């Protein structure tokens, strides 16, 4: 009998506005057994976001404690806020044989690569730069200054594509979700 293939950690990253959250939401609707790690953040909730579902919304002191206690697999500062992945829950799910997905930024993906070299890193790319600009400015949830900062970061993130194991181009949410599931061996 063949040995059971243990799921490995899959990291989905890419520039802000590329559609990571949309792809993940679609994928989890079809395959709810894929566990998406919920990040901790110091950012204030956007309309409709719920604590413990979309993020664990914490203050700066609480975030400092998570770092000091080694409770984060990775963390990064972006657009004036900090984001981090709680370590314990990720390791527990992997031990239980569940497919685990992290949706994080470039800096976080690099840190995961350092601490978990067996992780699979997937880069989600936009169909074009113009489309990425349209998506970021079309959100309407952020100031022009934040959008500019995100576009500057996106140029850096796009340049790091070669650091990833696989690139998926987000031309269709359904197609990308299907490709992501196949890469995670979830069918």
Short mmCIF file of C-alpha atoms in Angstrom, two decimals:
data_model
loop_
_atom_site.label_atom_id
_atom_site.label_comp_id
_atom_site.label_asym_id
_atom_site.label_seq_id
_atom_site.Cartn_x
_atom_site.Cartn_y
_atom_site.Cartn_z
CA UNK A 1 0.00 0.00 0.00
CA UNK A 2 1.37 3.44 -0.92
CA UNK A 3 2.29 5.82 1.86
CA UNK A 4 -0.25 8.50 2.54
CA UNK A 5 0.74 11.83 1.06
CA UNK A 6 0.79 14.37 3.86
CA UNK A 7 -0.46 17.78 2.91
CA UNK A 8 2.11 20.52 2.92
CA UNK A 9 1.68 24.15 3.63
CA UNK A 10 0.69 26.14 0.55
CA UNK A 11 1.36 29.87 0.44
CA UNK A 12 -0.54 32.09 -1.98
CA UNK A 13 1.03 35.49 -2.49
CA UNK A 14 1.04 38.28 -5.02
CA UNK A 15 0.62 42.02 -5.24
CA UNK A 16 -2.15 43.85 -3.41
CA UNK A 17 -5.30 43.96 -5.54
CA UNK A 18 -4.44 40.88 -7.65
CA UNK A 19 -7.48 39.01 -6.31
CA UNK A 20 -6.01 36.63 -3.72
CA UNK A 21 -9.01 36.94 -1.37
CA UNK A 22 -11.50 36.49 -4.20
CA UNK A 23 -9.76 33.34 -5.47
CA UNK A 24 -9.52 31.89 -1.96
CA UNK A 25 -13.19 32.64 -1.19
CA UNK A 26 -14.27 30.88 -4.40
CA UNK A 27 -11.99 27.91 -3.73
CA UNK A 28 -13.26 27.48 -0.17
CA UNK A 29 -16.87 27.63 -1.34
CA UNK A 30 -16.16 24.60 -3.54
CA UNK A 31 -13.75 22.88 -1.10
CA UNK A 32 -14.45 24.05 2.47
CA UNK A 33 -12.06 21.40 3.83
CA UNK A 34 -9.11 23.54 2.74
CA UNK A 35 -8.16 25.41 5.89
CA UNK A 36 -7.26 29.05 5.43
CA UNK A 37 -5.14 30.45 8.19
CA UNK A 38 -6.67 33.58 9.71
CA UNK A 39 -4.04 36.29 10.16
CA UNK A 40 -3.71 38.64 13.09
CA UNK A 41 -3.59 42.31 12.13
CA UNK A 42 -3.36 45.74 13.69
CA UNK A 43 -5.44 47.12 10.79
CA UNK A 44 -8.95 48.34 11.54
CA UNK A 45 -11.73 46.16 10.06
CA UNK A 46 -13.13 47.09 6.64
CA UNK A 47 -16.92 47.05 6.24
CA UNK A 48 -18.22 43.48 6.53
CA UNK A 49 -15.02 42.02 8.04
CA UNK A 50 -15.48 40.03 11.25
CA UNK A 51 -13.00 39.27 14.05
CA UNK A 52 -11.87 35.64 13.95
CA UNK A 53 -13.30 35.12 10.47
CA UNK A 54 -11.41 37.50 8.18
CA UNK A 55 -8.68 38.50 10.65
CA UNK A 56 -7.92 38.54 14.34
CA UNK A 57 -8.02 42.29 14.90
CA UNK A 58 -5.54 43.15 17.66
CA UNK A 59 -3.94 46.30 19.01
CA UNK A 60 -0.20 47.05 18.88
CA UNK A 61 0.46 45.74 22.39
CA UNK A 62 -1.28 42.43 21.65
CA UNK A 63 0.69 42.08 18.41
CA UNK A 64 3.95 42.79 20.26
CA UNK A 65 3.12 39.95 22.69
CA UNK A 66 2.47 37.51 19.82
CA UNK A 67 5.92 38.33 18.38
CA UNK A 68 7.69 38.18 21.76
CA UNK A 69 6.15 34.78 22.56
CA UNK A 70 7.14 33.30 19.16
CA UNK A 71 3.49 32.70 18.33
CA UNK A 72 3.72 33.96 14.73
CA UNK A 73 5.01 31.85 11.84
CA UNK A 74 5.67 35.09 9.99
CA UNK A 75 4.74 38.72 10.28
CA UNK A 76 5.18 41.86 8.27
CA UNK A 77 4.34 45.53 8.28
CA UNK A 78 2.43 46.83 5.29
CA UNK A 79 0.78 50.20 4.62
CA UNK A 80 1.27 51.20 8.25
CA UNK A 81 -0.28 48.04 9.75
CA UNK A 82 1.14 44.71 10.88
CA UNK A 83 -0.08 41.29 9.78
CA UNK A 84 0.99 37.88 11.06
CA UNK A 85 0.20 34.16 10.84
CA UNK A 86 -0.46 32.36 14.14
CA UNK A 87 1.97 29.40 14.20
CA UNK A 88 0.14 26.93 16.44
CA UNK A 89 -3.03 26.59 14.38
CA UNK A 90 -1.08 26.03 11.13
CA UNK A 91 1.10 23.27 12.60
CA UNK A 92 -1.89 21.60 14.27
CA UNK A 93 -3.87 21.43 11.01
CA UNK A 94 -0.88 20.05 9.09
CA UNK A 95 -0.34 17.40 11.79
CA UNK A 96 -4.01 16.41 11.38
CA UNK A 97 -3.43 15.90 7.66
CA UNK A 98 -5.52 18.89 6.56
CA UNK A 99 -4.54 21.00 3.54
CA UNK A 100 -3.46 24.43 4.83
CA UNK A 101 -3.41 27.63 2.80
CA UNK A 102 -1.82 30.93 3.78
CA UNK A 103 -2.78 34.05 1.85
CA UNK A 104 0.04 36.46 2.68
CA UNK A 105 2.31 39.13 1.24
CA UNK A 106 5.77 38.72 -0.30
CA UNK A 107 7.66 39.46 2.91
CA UNK A 108 5.59 36.83 4.75
CA UNK A 109 6.10 34.27 1.98
CA UNK A 110 9.87 34.75 2.24
CA UNK A 111 9.75 34.23 6.01
CA UNK A 112 7.67 31.05 5.62
CA UNK A 113 10.22 29.75 3.08
CA UNK A 114 12.96 30.29 5.69
CA UNK A 115 11.13 28.54 8.52
CA UNK A 116 9.31 25.83 6.49
CA UNK A 117 11.39 25.05 3.41
CA UNK A 118 8.95 22.30 2.36
CA UNK A 119 6.14 24.84 1.91
CA UNK A 120 4.80 25.33 -1.62
CA UNK A 121 4.89 28.99 -2.70
CA UNK A 122 2.43 30.08 -5.37
CA UNK A 123 2.52 33.54 -6.95
CA UNK A 124 -0.76 35.03 -8.17
CA UNK A 125 -0.04 37.47 -10.99
CA UNK A 126 -2.40 39.99 -12.60
CA UNK A 127 -3.22 39.64 -16.31
CA UNK A 128 -1.52 43.04 -16.80
CA UNK A 129 -0.23 46.05 -14.90
CA UNK A 130 -3.16 48.16 -16.13
CA UNK A 131 -5.63 45.63 -14.77
CA UNK A 132 -3.90 45.67 -11.38
CA UNK A 133 -4.07 49.48 -11.27
CA UNK A 134 -7.78 49.33 -12.18
CA UNK A 135 -8.51 46.81 -9.40
CA UNK A 136 -6.63 48.79 -6.76
CA UNK A 137 -8.17 52.15 -7.61
CA UNK A 138 -11.62 50.61 -8.15
CA UNK A 139 -11.84 49.31 -4.55
CA UNK A 140 -12.69 52.79 -3.30
CA UNK A 141 -11.86 51.75 0.28
CA UNK A 142 -8.50 53.49 0.57
CA UNK A 143 -7.05 56.98 0.20
CA UNK A 144 -5.05 57.98 -2.88
CA UNK A 145 -1.92 57.92 -0.72
CA UNK A 146 -2.52 54.29 0.34
CA UNK A 147 -3.29 53.28 -3.26
CA UNK A 148 -0.01 54.86 -4.40
CA UNK A 149 1.87 53.02 -1.67
CA UNK A 150 0.22 49.73 -2.70
CA UNK A 151 1.14 50.32 -6.36
CA UNK A 152 4.75 50.99 -5.37
CA UNK A 153 4.79 47.79 -3.34
CA UNK A 154 3.16 45.90 -6.24
CA UNK A 155 6.08 46.74 -8.55
CA UNK A 156 8.50 45.24 -6.03
CA UNK A 157 6.26 42.20 -5.48
CA UNK A 158 5.92 41.55 -9.22
CA UNK A 159 9.71 41.58 -9.53
CA UNK A 160 9.92 38.73 -6.98
CA UNK A 161 7.83 36.28 -9.03
CA UNK A 162 10.87 34.08 -9.78
CA UNK A 163 11.26 33.29 -6.06
CA UNK A 164 8.05 31.24 -6.16
CA UNK A 165 7.56 27.59 -7.13
CA UNK A 166 4.61 28.27 -9.43
CA UNK A 167 2.89 31.29 -11.00
CA UNK A 168 -0.83 31.45 -11.71
CA UNK A 169 -2.23 34.35 -13.76
CA UNK A 170 -5.57 35.58 -12.45
CA UNK A 171 -7.55 35.87 -15.66
CA UNK A 172 -10.47 33.81 -14.28
CA UNK A 173 -11.24 33.27 -10.58
CA UNK A 174 -12.75 29.83 -11.29
CA UNK A 175 -9.75 28.66 -13.34
CA UNK A 176 -7.19 29.90 -10.83
CA UNK A 177 -9.09 28.33 -7.92
CA UNK A 178 -9.17 25.00 -9.81
CA UNK A 179 -5.42 25.21 -10.58
CA UNK A 180 -4.66 26.08 -6.95
CA UNK A 181 -6.66 23.08 -5.70
CA UNK A 182 -4.80 20.80 -8.12
CA UNK A 183 -1.44 22.12 -6.86
CA UNK A 184 -2.60 21.40 -3.30
CA UNK A 185 -3.69 17.86 -4.32
CA UNK A 186 -7.29 18.62 -3.35
CA UNK A 187 -9.75 17.22 -5.87
#
